[in-house]
mmCIF file of C-alpha atoms in Angstrom:
data_model
loop_
_atom_site.group_PDB
_atom_site.id
_atom_site.type_symbol
_atom_site.label_atom_id
_atom_site.label_comp_id
_atom_site.label_asym_id
_atom_site.label_seq_id
_atom_site.Cartn_x
_atom_site.Cartn_y
_atom_site.Cartn_z
ATOM 1 C CA UNK A 1 0.000 0.000 0.000
ATOM 2 C CA UNK A 2 1.406 3.349 -0.941
ATOM 3 C CA UNK A 3 1.724 6.062 1.627
ATOM 4 C CA UNK A 4 -0.567 8.943 0.834
ATOM 5 C CA UNK A 5 0.930 12.424 0.748
ATOM 6 C CA UNK A 6 -0.518 14.508 3.537
ATOM 7 C CA UNK A 7 0.214 17.900 2.040
ATOM 8 C CA UNK A 8 -3.286 17.416 0.778
ATOM 9 C CA UNK A 9 -5.156 19.253 3.537
ATOM 10 C CA UNK A 10 -8.653 17.855 2.976
ATOM 11 C CA UNK A 11 -7.278 14.392 3.525
ATOM 12 C CA UNK A 12 -5.872 15.330 6.952
ATOM 13 C CA UNK A 13 -9.249 16.719 7.932
ATOM 14 C CA UNK A 14 -10.915 13.546 6.700
ATOM 15 C CA UNK A 15 -8.439 11.451 8.691
ATOM 16 C CA UNK A 16 -8.972 13.565 11.802
ATOM 17 C CA UNK A 17 -12.729 13.146 11.471
ATOM 18 C CA UNK A 18 -12.492 9.361 10.991
ATOM 19 C CA UNK A 19 -10.379 8.878 14.119
ATOM 20 C CA UNK A 20 -12.282 11.469 16.120
ATOM 21 C CA UNK A 21 -15.467 9.480 15.503
ATOM 22 C CA UNK A 22 -13.672 6.333 16.666
ATOM 23 C CA UNK A 23 -12.655 8.178 19.839
ATOM 24 C CA UNK A 24 -16.251 9.301 20.341
ATOM 25 C CA UNK A 25 -17.531 5.724 20.690
ATOM 26 C CA UNK A 26 -14.490 4.414 22.566
ATOM 27 C CA UNK A 27 -16.408 3.597 25.756
ATOM 28 C CA UNK A 28 -15.314 1.139 28.406
ATOM 29 C CA UNK A 29 -11.573 1.158 27.760
ATOM 30 C CA UNK A 30 -8.948 -1.037 26.158
ATOM 31 C CA UNK A 31 -10.048 -3.798 23.842
ATOM 32 C CA UNK A 32 -13.259 -2.080 22.721
ATOM 33 C CA UNK A 33 -11.118 -0.202 20.261
ATOM 34 C CA UNK A 34 -10.495 -3.423 18.285
ATOM 35 C CA UNK A 35 -14.050 -4.061 17.024
ATOM 36 C CA UNK A 36 -14.561 -0.334 16.466
ATOM 37 C CA UNK A 37 -11.438 0.032 14.344
ATOM 38 C CA UNK A 38 -11.975 -3.261 12.545
ATOM 39 C CA UNK A 39 -15.468 -2.375 11.350
ATOM 40 C CA UNK A 40 -14.697 1.259 10.518
ATOM 41 C CA UNK A 41 -11.202 1.159 9.025
ATOM 42 C CA UNK A 42 -11.189 -2.320 7.475
ATOM 43 C CA UNK A 43 -14.792 -3.260 6.651
ATOM 44 C CA UNK A 44 -16.362 0.110 6.051
ATOM 45 C CA UNK A 45 -13.768 2.579 4.801
ATOM 46 C CA UNK A 46 -11.182 0.086 3.459
ATOM 47 C CA UNK A 47 -8.329 2.252 4.695
ATOM 48 C CA UNK A 48 -6.495 -0.811 6.048
ATOM 49 C CA UNK A 49 -6.333 -4.389 4.819
ATOM 50 C CA UNK A 50 -7.317 -7.221 7.161
ATOM 51 C CA UNK A 51 -3.709 -8.361 7.295
ATOM 52 C CA UNK A 52 -2.434 -4.905 8.212
ATOM 53 C CA UNK A 53 -4.980 -4.657 10.997
ATOM 54 C CA UNK A 54 -4.121 -8.030 12.530
ATOM 55 C CA UNK A 55 -0.385 -7.343 12.200
ATOM 56 C CA UNK A 56 -0.984 -3.927 13.795
ATOM 57 C CA UNK A 57 -2.514 -5.692 16.761
ATOM 58 C CA UNK A 58 0.557 -7.896 17.092
ATOM 59 C CA UNK A 59 2.803 -4.837 16.896
ATOM 60 C CA UNK A 60 0.773 -2.998 19.533
ATOM 61 C CA UNK A 61 1.297 -6.010 21.796
ATOM 62 C CA UNK A 62 5.055 -5.773 21.257
ATOM 63 C CA UNK A 63 4.859 -2.153 22.393
ATOM 64 C CA UNK A 64 4.504 -0.883 25.957
ATOM 65 C CA UNK A 65 1.567 1.380 26.728
ATOM 66 C CA UNK A 66 -2.180 1.200 26.153
ATOM 67 C CA UNK A 67 -3.839 -1.159 23.645
ATOM 68 C CA UNK A 68 -5.362 1.923 22.028
ATOM 69 C CA UNK A 69 -1.909 2.780 20.656
ATOM 70 C CA UNK A 70 -3.121 0.654 17.754
ATOM 71 C CA UNK A 71 -4.493 3.918 16.300
ATOM 72 C CA UNK A 72 -0.949 5.216 15.883
ATOM 73 C CA UNK A 73 -0.136 2.148 13.797
ATOM 74 C CA UNK A 74 -3.323 2.544 11.755
ATOM 75 C CA UNK A 75 -2.614 6.229 11.168
ATOM 76 C CA UNK A 76 0.925 5.438 10.047
ATOM 77 C CA UNK A 77 -0.211 2.729 7.628
ATOM 78 C CA UNK A 78 -2.775 5.054 6.111
ATOM 79 C CA UNK A 79 -0.717 8.242 5.841
ATOM 80 C CA UNK A 80 2.801 8.035 7.299
ATOM 81 C CA UNK A 81 4.153 10.067 10.240
ATOM 82 C CA UNK A 82 1.579 12.843 10.044
ATOM 83 C CA UNK A 83 -1.180 10.308 9.743
ATOM 84 C CA UNK A 84 0.052 8.590 12.889
ATOM 85 C CA UNK A 85 0.056 11.827 14.881
ATOM 86 C CA UNK A 86 -3.296 13.071 13.570
ATOM 87 C CA UNK A 87 -4.938 9.695 14.222
ATOM 88 C CA UNK A 88 -3.545 9.468 17.754
ATOM 89 C CA UNK A 89 -4.505 13.030 18.676
ATOM 90 C CA UNK A 90 -8.003 12.775 17.191
ATOM 91 C CA UNK A 91 -8.765 9.446 18.833
ATOM 92 C CA UNK A 92 -7.580 10.458 22.307
ATOM 93 C CA UNK A 93 -9.206 13.896 22.204
ATOM 94 C CA UNK A 94 -12.811 13.136 23.326
ATOM 95 C CA UNK A 95 -12.001 10.811 26.235
ATOM 96 C CA UNK A 96 -9.087 12.924 27.450
ATOM 97 C CA UNK A 97 -11.192 16.106 27.431
ATOM 98 C CA UNK A 98 -13.904 14.514 29.549
ATOM 99 C CA UNK A 99 -11.251 13.149 31.909
ATOM 100 C CA UNK A 100 -9.846 16.660 32.390
ATOM 101 C CA UNK A 101 -13.278 17.896 33.427
ATOM 102 C CA UNK A 102 -13.787 14.926 35.742
ATOM 103 C CA UNK A 103 -10.321 15.407 37.280
ATOM 104 C CA UNK A 104 -11.247 18.960 38.141
ATOM 105 C CA UNK A 105 -14.563 18.223 39.774
ATOM 106 C CA UNK A 106 -14.344 14.615 40.855
ATOM 107 C CA UNK A 107 -14.909 15.473 44.492
ATOM 108 C CA UNK A 108 -18.330 16.918 43.664
ATOM 109 C CA UNK A 109 -19.307 13.806 41.724
ATOM 110 C CA UNK A 110 -19.113 11.454 44.671
ATOM 111 C CA UNK A 111 -21.790 9.296 43.154
ATOM 112 C CA UNK A 112 -20.258 7.709 40.081
ATOM 113 C CA UNK A 113 -23.190 5.314 39.917
ATOM 114 C CA UNK A 114 -24.350 6.654 36.566
ATOM 115 C CA UNK A 115 -21.041 6.038 34.774
ATOM 116 C CA UNK A 116 -20.783 2.613 36.386
ATOM 117 C CA UNK A 117 -24.275 1.640 35.237
ATOM 118 C CA UNK A 118 -23.528 2.681 31.651
ATOM 119 C CA UNK A 119 -20.270 0.708 31.614
ATOM 120 C CA UNK A 120 -22.159 -2.294 33.040
ATOM 121 C CA UNK A 121 -24.761 -2.107 30.287
ATOM 122 C CA UNK A 122 -22.069 -1.819 27.630
ATOM 123 C CA UNK A 123 -20.093 -4.757 28.986
ATOM 124 C CA UNK A 124 -22.083 -7.621 27.339
ATOM 125 C CA UNK A 125 -22.380 -5.733 24.046
ATOM 126 C CA UNK A 126 -18.618 -5.242 23.942
ATOM 127 C CA UNK A 127 -18.089 -8.954 24.653
ATOM 128 C CA UNK A 128 -20.393 -9.729 21.735
ATOM 129 C CA UNK A 129 -18.503 -7.322 19.479
ATOM 130 C CA UNK A 130 -15.171 -8.893 20.451
ATOM 131 C CA UNK A 131 -16.501 -12.371 19.603
ATOM 132 C CA UNK A 132 -17.794 -11.050 16.277
ATOM 133 C CA UNK A 133 -14.385 -9.513 15.514
ATOM 134 C CA UNK A 134 -12.574 -12.751 16.343
ATOM 135 C CA UNK A 135 -14.966 -14.595 14.035
ATOM 136 C CA UNK A 136 -14.347 -12.130 11.195
ATOM 137 C CA UNK A 137 -10.593 -12.493 11.610
ATOM 138 C CA UNK A 138 -10.590 -16.297 11.543
ATOM 139 C CA UNK A 139 -9.945 -16.592 7.796
ATOM 140 C CA UNK A 140 -6.674 -14.711 7.763
ATOM 141 C CA UNK A 141 -5.361 -15.797 11.170
ATOM 142 C CA UNK A 142 -6.181 -19.509 11.156
ATOM 143 C CA UNK A 143 -4.928 -21.262 8.064
ATOM 144 C CA UNK A 144 -4.180 -24.786 9.286
ATOM 145 C CA UNK A 145 -4.765 -27.191 12.191
ATOM 146 C CA UNK A 146 -1.552 -26.083 13.880
ATOM 147 C CA UNK A 147 -2.947 -22.547 14.148
ATOM 148 C CA UNK A 148 -6.008 -23.790 16.034
ATOM 149 C CA UNK A 149 -3.737 -25.456 18.578
ATOM 150 C CA UNK A 150 -1.792 -22.195 18.842
ATOM 151 C CA UNK A 151 -4.994 -20.299 19.646
ATOM 152 C CA UNK A 152 -5.900 -22.758 22.403
ATOM 153 C CA UNK A 153 -2.427 -22.708 23.944
ATOM 154 C CA UNK A 154 -2.258 -18.907 23.918
ATOM 155 C CA UNK A 155 -5.791 -18.560 25.310
ATOM 156 C CA UNK A 156 -5.026 -21.038 28.082
ATOM 157 C CA UNK A 157 -1.750 -19.317 28.997
ATOM 158 C CA UNK A 158 -3.370 -15.872 29.156
ATOM 159 C CA UNK A 159 -6.398 -16.972 31.190
ATOM 160 C CA UNK A 160 -4.847 -19.579 33.452
ATOM 161 C CA UNK A 161 -1.329 -18.254 34.063
ATOM 162 C CA UNK A 162 -1.853 -14.583 33.194
ATOM 163 C CA UNK A 163 1.108 -14.856 30.827
ATOM 164 C CA UNK A 164 2.050 -11.544 29.257
ATOM 165 C CA UNK A 165 0.947 -11.671 25.576
ATOM 166 C CA UNK A 166 4.293 -10.145 24.642
ATOM 167 C CA UNK A 167 6.051 -13.330 25.811
ATOM 168 C CA UNK A 168 3.662 -15.526 23.821
ATOM 169 C CA UNK A 169 4.238 -13.455 20.678
ATOM 170 C CA UNK A 170 8.010 -13.671 21.089
ATOM 171 C CA UNK A 171 7.859 -17.420 21.810
ATOM 172 C CA UNK A 172 5.735 -18.054 18.719
ATOM 173 C CA UNK A 173 8.072 -16.009 16.524
ATOM 174 C CA UNK A 174 11.054 -18.037 17.767
ATOM 175 C CA UNK A 175 9.224 -21.328 17.225
ATOM 176 C CA UNK A 176 8.131 -20.324 13.740
ATOM 177 C CA UNK A 177 11.461 -18.927 12.593
ATOM 178 C CA UNK A 178 13.372 -21.853 14.046
ATOM 179 C CA UNK A 179 11.297 -24.927 13.417
ATOM 180 C CA UNK A 180 9.056 -24.441 10.442
ATOM 181 C CA UNK B 1 -3.567 17.821 52.553
ATOM 182 C CA UNK B 2 -0.904 20.339 51.693
ATOM 183 C CA UNK B 3 1.088 19.242 48.721
ATOM 184 C CA UNK B 4 4.501 20.642 47.976
ATOM 185 C CA UNK B 5 4.747 21.736 44.405
ATOM 186 C CA UNK B 6 5.913 18.673 42.537
ATOM 187 C CA UNK B 7 8.081 19.540 39.565
ATOM 188 C CA UNK B 8 6.780 18.808 36.079
ATOM 189 C CA UNK B 9 10.076 17.075 35.350
ATOM 190 C CA UNK B 10 9.372 14.660 38.170
ATOM 191 C CA UNK B 11 5.935 13.908 36.735
ATOM 192 C CA UNK B 12 7.419 13.453 33.267
ATOM 193 C CA UNK B 13 10.085 11.086 34.584
ATOM 194 C CA UNK B 14 7.605 8.828 36.343
ATOM 195 C CA UNK B 15 5.169 8.648 33.434
ATOM 196 C CA UNK B 16 7.924 8.175 30.853
ATOM 197 C CA UNK B 17 9.097 5.219 32.922
ATOM 198 C CA UNK B 18 5.601 3.748 33.181
ATOM 199 C CA UNK B 19 5.029 4.325 29.467
ATOM 200 C CA UNK B 20 8.281 2.616 28.579
ATOM 201 C CA UNK B 21 7.999 -0.479 30.792
ATOM 202 C CA UNK B 22 4.221 -0.927 30.805
ATOM 203 C CA UNK B 23 3.876 -4.015 28.627
ATOM 204 C CA UNK B 24 0.636 -5.971 28.503
ATOM 205 C CA UNK B 25 -1.896 -3.123 28.509
ATOM 206 C CA UNK B 26 -4.798 -2.413 30.855
ATOM 207 C CA UNK B 27 -4.555 -3.854 34.323
ATOM 208 C CA UNK B 28 -0.780 -4.432 34.145
ATOM 209 C CA UNK B 29 -0.216 -0.719 33.555
ATOM 210 C CA UNK B 30 -2.730 0.336 36.211
ATOM 211 C CA UNK B 31 -0.874 -1.803 38.752
ATOM 212 C CA UNK B 32 2.365 -0.129 37.691
ATOM 213 C CA UNK B 33 0.837 3.344 38.043
ATOM 214 C CA UNK B 34 -0.464 2.500 41.478
ATOM 215 C CA UNK B 35 2.971 1.242 42.511
ATOM 216 C CA UNK B 36 4.675 4.451 41.367
ATOM 217 C CA UNK B 37 2.101 7.146 42.176
ATOM 218 C CA UNK B 38 0.545 5.753 45.354
ATOM 219 C CA UNK B 39 3.120 3.475 46.990
ATOM 220 C CA UNK B 40 6.477 4.968 46.029
ATOM 221 C CA UNK B 41 5.878 8.673 45.417
ATOM 222 C CA UNK B 42 2.794 9.015 47.645
ATOM 223 C CA UNK B 43 1.358 11.566 45.225
ATOM 224 C CA UNK B 44 -2.183 10.234 45.673
ATOM 225 C CA UNK B 45 -4.008 8.320 48.362
ATOM 226 C CA UNK B 46 -5.395 4.911 47.501
ATOM 227 C CA UNK B 47 -8.934 6.347 47.529
ATOM 228 C CA UNK B 48 -8.048 9.095 45.086
ATOM 229 C CA UNK B 49 -6.422 6.542 42.808
ATOM 230 C CA UNK B 50 -9.528 4.319 42.947
ATOM 231 C CA UNK B 51 -11.515 7.361 41.910
ATOM 232 C CA UNK B 52 -9.192 7.793 38.934
ATOM 233 C CA UNK B 53 -9.805 4.191 37.864
ATOM 234 C CA UNK B 54 -13.584 4.520 38.275
ATOM 235 C CA UNK B 55 -13.786 7.655 36.133
ATOM 236 C CA UNK B 56 -11.023 6.630 33.764
ATOM 237 C CA UNK B 57 -12.656 3.496 32.472
ATOM 238 C CA UNK B 58 -15.674 5.310 31.151
ATOM 239 C CA UNK B 59 -14.544 7.040 27.977
ATOM 240 C CA UNK B 60 -11.316 6.563 26.045
ATOM 241 C CA UNK B 61 -8.096 4.862 27.034
ATOM 242 C CA UNK B 62 -8.256 3.900 30.708
ATOM 243 C CA UNK B 63 -4.542 4.203 31.419
ATOM 244 C CA UNK B 64 -4.155 7.508 29.583
ATOM 245 C CA UNK B 65 -7.118 8.857 31.527
ATOM 246 C CA UNK B 66 -5.550 7.839 34.837
ATOM 247 C CA UNK B 67 -2.320 9.627 33.938
ATOM 248 C CA UNK B 68 -4.367 12.742 33.113
ATOM 249 C CA UNK B 69 -6.101 12.493 36.490
ATOM 250 C CA UNK B 70 -2.865 12.061 38.423
ATOM 251 C CA UNK B 71 -1.154 14.878 36.540
ATOM 252 C CA UNK B 72 -4.104 17.182 37.120
ATOM 253 C CA UNK B 73 -4.202 16.556 40.855
ATOM 254 C CA UNK B 74 -0.486 17.366 41.120
ATOM 255 C CA UNK B 75 -0.060 20.405 38.871
ATOM 256 C CA UNK B 76 -3.394 21.242 37.249
ATOM 257 C CA UNK B 77 -3.736 21.517 33.482
ATOM 258 C CA UNK B 78 0.023 21.593 32.884
ATOM 259 C CA UNK B 79 0.506 18.491 34.985
ATOM 260 C CA UNK B 80 -2.229 16.640 33.115
ATOM 261 C CA UNK B 81 -0.627 17.425 29.743
ATOM 262 C CA UNK B 82 2.849 16.481 30.895
ATOM 263 C CA UNK B 83 1.640 13.219 32.443
ATOM 264 C CA UNK B 84 -0.433 12.108 29.438
ATOM 265 C CA UNK B 85 2.165 13.114 26.850
ATOM 266 C CA UNK B 86 5.047 11.467 28.662
ATOM 267 C CA UNK B 87 2.971 8.350 29.265
ATOM 268 C CA UNK B 88 2.159 8.061 25.540
ATOM 269 C CA UNK B 89 5.479 9.275 24.101
ATOM 270 C CA UNK B 90 7.394 5.973 24.411
ATOM 271 C CA UNK B 91 4.605 3.869 22.888
ATOM 272 C CA UNK B 92 3.948 6.323 20.064
ATOM 273 C CA UNK B 93 7.655 6.399 19.191
ATOM 274 C CA UNK B 94 8.033 2.616 19.325
ATOM 275 C CA UNK B 95 4.839 1.974 17.337
ATOM 276 C CA UNK B 96 5.896 4.425 14.621
ATOM 277 C CA UNK B 97 9.326 2.788 14.368
ATOM 278 C CA UNK B 98 7.813 -0.718 14.226
ATOM 279 C CA UNK B 99 5.127 0.412 11.765
ATOM 280 C CA UNK B 100 7.707 1.918 9.409
ATOM 281 C CA UNK B 101 9.779 -1.276 9.579
ATOM 282 C CA UNK B 102 6.624 -3.285 8.978
ATOM 283 C CA UNK B 103 5.599 -1.271 5.922
ATOM 284 C CA UNK B 104 9.103 -1.618 4.489
ATOM 285 C CA UNK B 105 9.813 -5.266 5.173
ATOM 286 C CA UNK B 106 6.521 -7.153 5.436
ATOM 287 C CA UNK B 107 7.104 -8.688 2.023
ATOM 288 C CA UNK B 108 10.290 -10.449 3.137
ATOM 289 C CA UNK B 109 9.509 -14.207 3.248
ATOM 290 C CA UNK B 110 10.988 -14.955 6.680
ATOM 291 C CA UNK B 111 9.190 -12.037 8.330
ATOM 292 C CA UNK B 112 6.005 -12.948 6.531
ATOM 293 C CA UNK B 113 6.349 -16.453 7.938
ATOM 294 C CA UNK B 114 6.928 -15.123 11.456
ATOM 295 C CA UNK B 115 3.829 -12.919 11.197
ATOM 296 C CA UNK B 116 1.800 -15.824 9.887
ATOM 297 C CA UNK B 117 2.937 -17.840 12.896
ATOM 298 C CA UNK B 118 1.950 -15.143 15.369
ATOM 299 C CA UNK B 119 -1.428 -14.141 13.913
ATOM 300 C CA UNK B 120 -3.392 -16.844 15.791
ATOM 301 C CA UNK B 121 -2.307 -15.167 19.052
ATOM 302 C CA UNK B 122 -4.530 -12.236 18.093
ATOM 303 C CA UNK B 123 -7.618 -14.469 18.210
ATOM 304 C CA UNK B 124 -6.569 -15.806 21.616
ATOM 305 C CA UNK B 125 -5.956 -12.249 22.790
ATOM 306 C CA UNK B 126 -9.373 -10.983 21.717
ATOM 307 C CA UNK B 127 -11.225 -13.994 23.098
ATOM 308 C CA UNK B 128 -9.356 -13.846 26.401
ATOM 309 C CA UNK B 129 -10.226 -10.147 26.653
ATOM 310 C CA UNK B 130 -13.874 -11.051 26.101
ATOM 311 C CA UNK B 131 -13.579 -13.820 28.694
ATOM 312 C CA UNK B 132 -12.002 -11.512 31.263
ATOM 313 C CA UNK B 133 -14.653 -8.849 30.693
ATOM 314 C CA UNK B 134 -17.424 -11.367 31.174
ATOM 315 C CA UNK B 135 -16.014 -13.370 34.060
ATOM 316 C CA UNK B 136 -18.240 -12.931 37.101
ATOM 317 C CA UNK B 137 -20.276 -10.210 35.437
ATOM 318 C CA UNK B 138 -22.460 -12.157 33.020
ATOM 319 C CA UNK B 139 -24.900 -13.290 35.643
ATOM 320 C CA UNK B 140 -28.390 -12.874 34.262
ATOM 321 C CA UNK B 141 -30.439 -13.631 31.180
ATOM 322 C CA UNK B 142 -30.486 -10.039 29.948
ATOM 323 C CA UNK B 143 -26.696 -9.931 29.670
ATOM 324 C CA UNK B 144 -26.424 -13.274 27.871
ATOM 325 C CA UNK B 145 -29.124 -12.085 25.500
ATOM 326 C CA UNK B 146 -27.223 -8.831 24.862
ATOM 327 C CA UNK B 147 -24.063 -10.790 23.960
ATOM 328 C CA UNK B 148 -25.934 -12.876 21.390
ATOM 329 C CA UNK B 149 -27.784 -9.845 20.105
ATOM 330 C CA UNK B 150 -24.511 -7.942 19.606
ATOM 331 C CA UNK B 151 -22.912 -10.870 17.752
ATOM 332 C CA UNK B 152 -25.996 -11.231 15.566
ATOM 333 C CA UNK B 153 -26.300 -7.536 14.769
ATOM 334 C CA UNK B 154 -22.601 -7.175 13.999
ATOM 335 C CA UNK B 155 -22.072 -10.353 11.966
ATOM 336 C CA UNK B 156 -25.387 -11.046 10.273
ATOM 337 C CA UNK B 157 -26.979 -7.642 9.869
ATOM 338 C CA UNK B 158 -23.580 -5.893 9.692
ATOM 339 C CA UNK B 159 -24.764 -2.944 11.782
ATOM 340 C CA UNK B 160 -21.974 -0.425 12.329
ATOM 341 C CA UNK B 161 -20.301 -0.393 15.722
ATOM 342 C CA UNK B 162 -21.103 3.328 16.139
ATOM 343 C CA UNK B 163 -24.801 2.586 16.084
ATOM 344 C CA UNK B 164 -24.484 -0.437 18.352
ATOM 345 C CA UNK B 165 -22.438 1.362 21.012
ATOM 346 C CA UNK B 166 -24.494 4.545 20.965
ATOM 347 C CA UNK B 167 -27.825 2.727 21.141
ATOM 348 C CA UNK B 168 -26.531 0.620 24.029
ATOM 349 C CA UNK B 169 -25.592 3.793 25.880
ATOM 350 C CA UNK B 170 -29.034 5.210 25.190
ATOM 351 C CA UNK B 171 -30.530 1.983 26.519
ATOM 352 C CA UNK B 172 -28.336 2.272 29.626
ATOM 353 C CA UNK B 173 -29.399 5.889 30.194
ATOM 354 C CA UNK B 174 -33.093 5.032 29.866
ATOM 355 C CA UNK B 175 -32.667 2.096 32.240
ATOM 356 C CA UNK B 176 -30.845 4.333 34.714
ATOM 357 C CA UNK B 177 -33.568 6.983 34.647
ATOM 358 C CA UNK B 178 -36.369 4.425 35.020
ATOM 359 C CA UNK B 179 -34.717 2.602 37.926
ATOM 360 C CA UNK B 180 -33.212 5.602 39.690
ATOM 361 C CA UNK B 181 -36.066 5.758 42.181
ATOM 362 C CA UNK B 182 -35.471 2.134 43.098
ATOM 363 C CA UNK B 183 -31.734 2.751 43.544
ATOM 364 C CA UNK B 184 -32.309 5.663 45.900
ATOM 365 C CA UNK B 185 -34.499 3.502 48.116
ATOM 366 C CA UNK B 186 -31.702 0.951 48.320
ATOM 367 C CA UNK B 187 -29.314 3.598 49.531
#
């Protein structure tokens, strides 16, 4: 995929708007961003290929910091350095602005019941969206029987032993480069 | 509590460190932040930090929100900017470097093979995130129904996530308003 030249101003505004919208529905933290970005950037707008998106997820696991840093990768793939910065800024803007307001007046809002209730309601929907995303990704991630075993091993390690995904990624790379 | 003015450089140092060593996302980073900001530096009490988590998980990146909260409590607006930017700076830099390497070299056969080998981890990662979110919280019929409904709407009817998330929030707001009277009686 060629890197689009960002001197074209309308495109930067378009990119800002795309990622700002993603930030607007980024409720509940962390992994929610995966179904949102998958449906918008890959399925709907075709700004990223399925492979790029999955590989971006792997790369964001190799990186310290929040899962949401995936937007920086997406922005870079779409439009280079500027794209990365615009995407990151636009996506973080809504949530960060609200957090600033809450930081200022959190003592007055002793009752955070409302926010908690909304997050609780969203919880099952987000689980459903994550399952849907995993299902959509199956074709490009699972190509043979060995891959299915890999999924089970990784899932088991993460759930049962709380293994850091970074270690699993590194271990799989070593196994693949060395033995296959 | 009277707080001595904590220097912005101090805030930057701590959050750069957390940003650089915080592998594994989410809870791992929150634990790290608590260790640095509450236990070691004693910038915040445990209660204040819990408040940060409660508000932070609502909208946007949880960990970034917590760094904004901590920064704000220490040095106001400036502190919030310094904390959030220094928390994100290491990951943004590393992601951009890795992304540029990826765009350049992803056609190389051996790297392609390595990526192919690692891709199944992504499925495990997403499903384990779903599992962790649901564990202990999916305890009634309504929630199980909502999971199936979301899967159905997303996969079969291909409804956009925007619409799904926003209508769920609307549903949550309506539910909150309708049952608020009941909640107040409980308290």
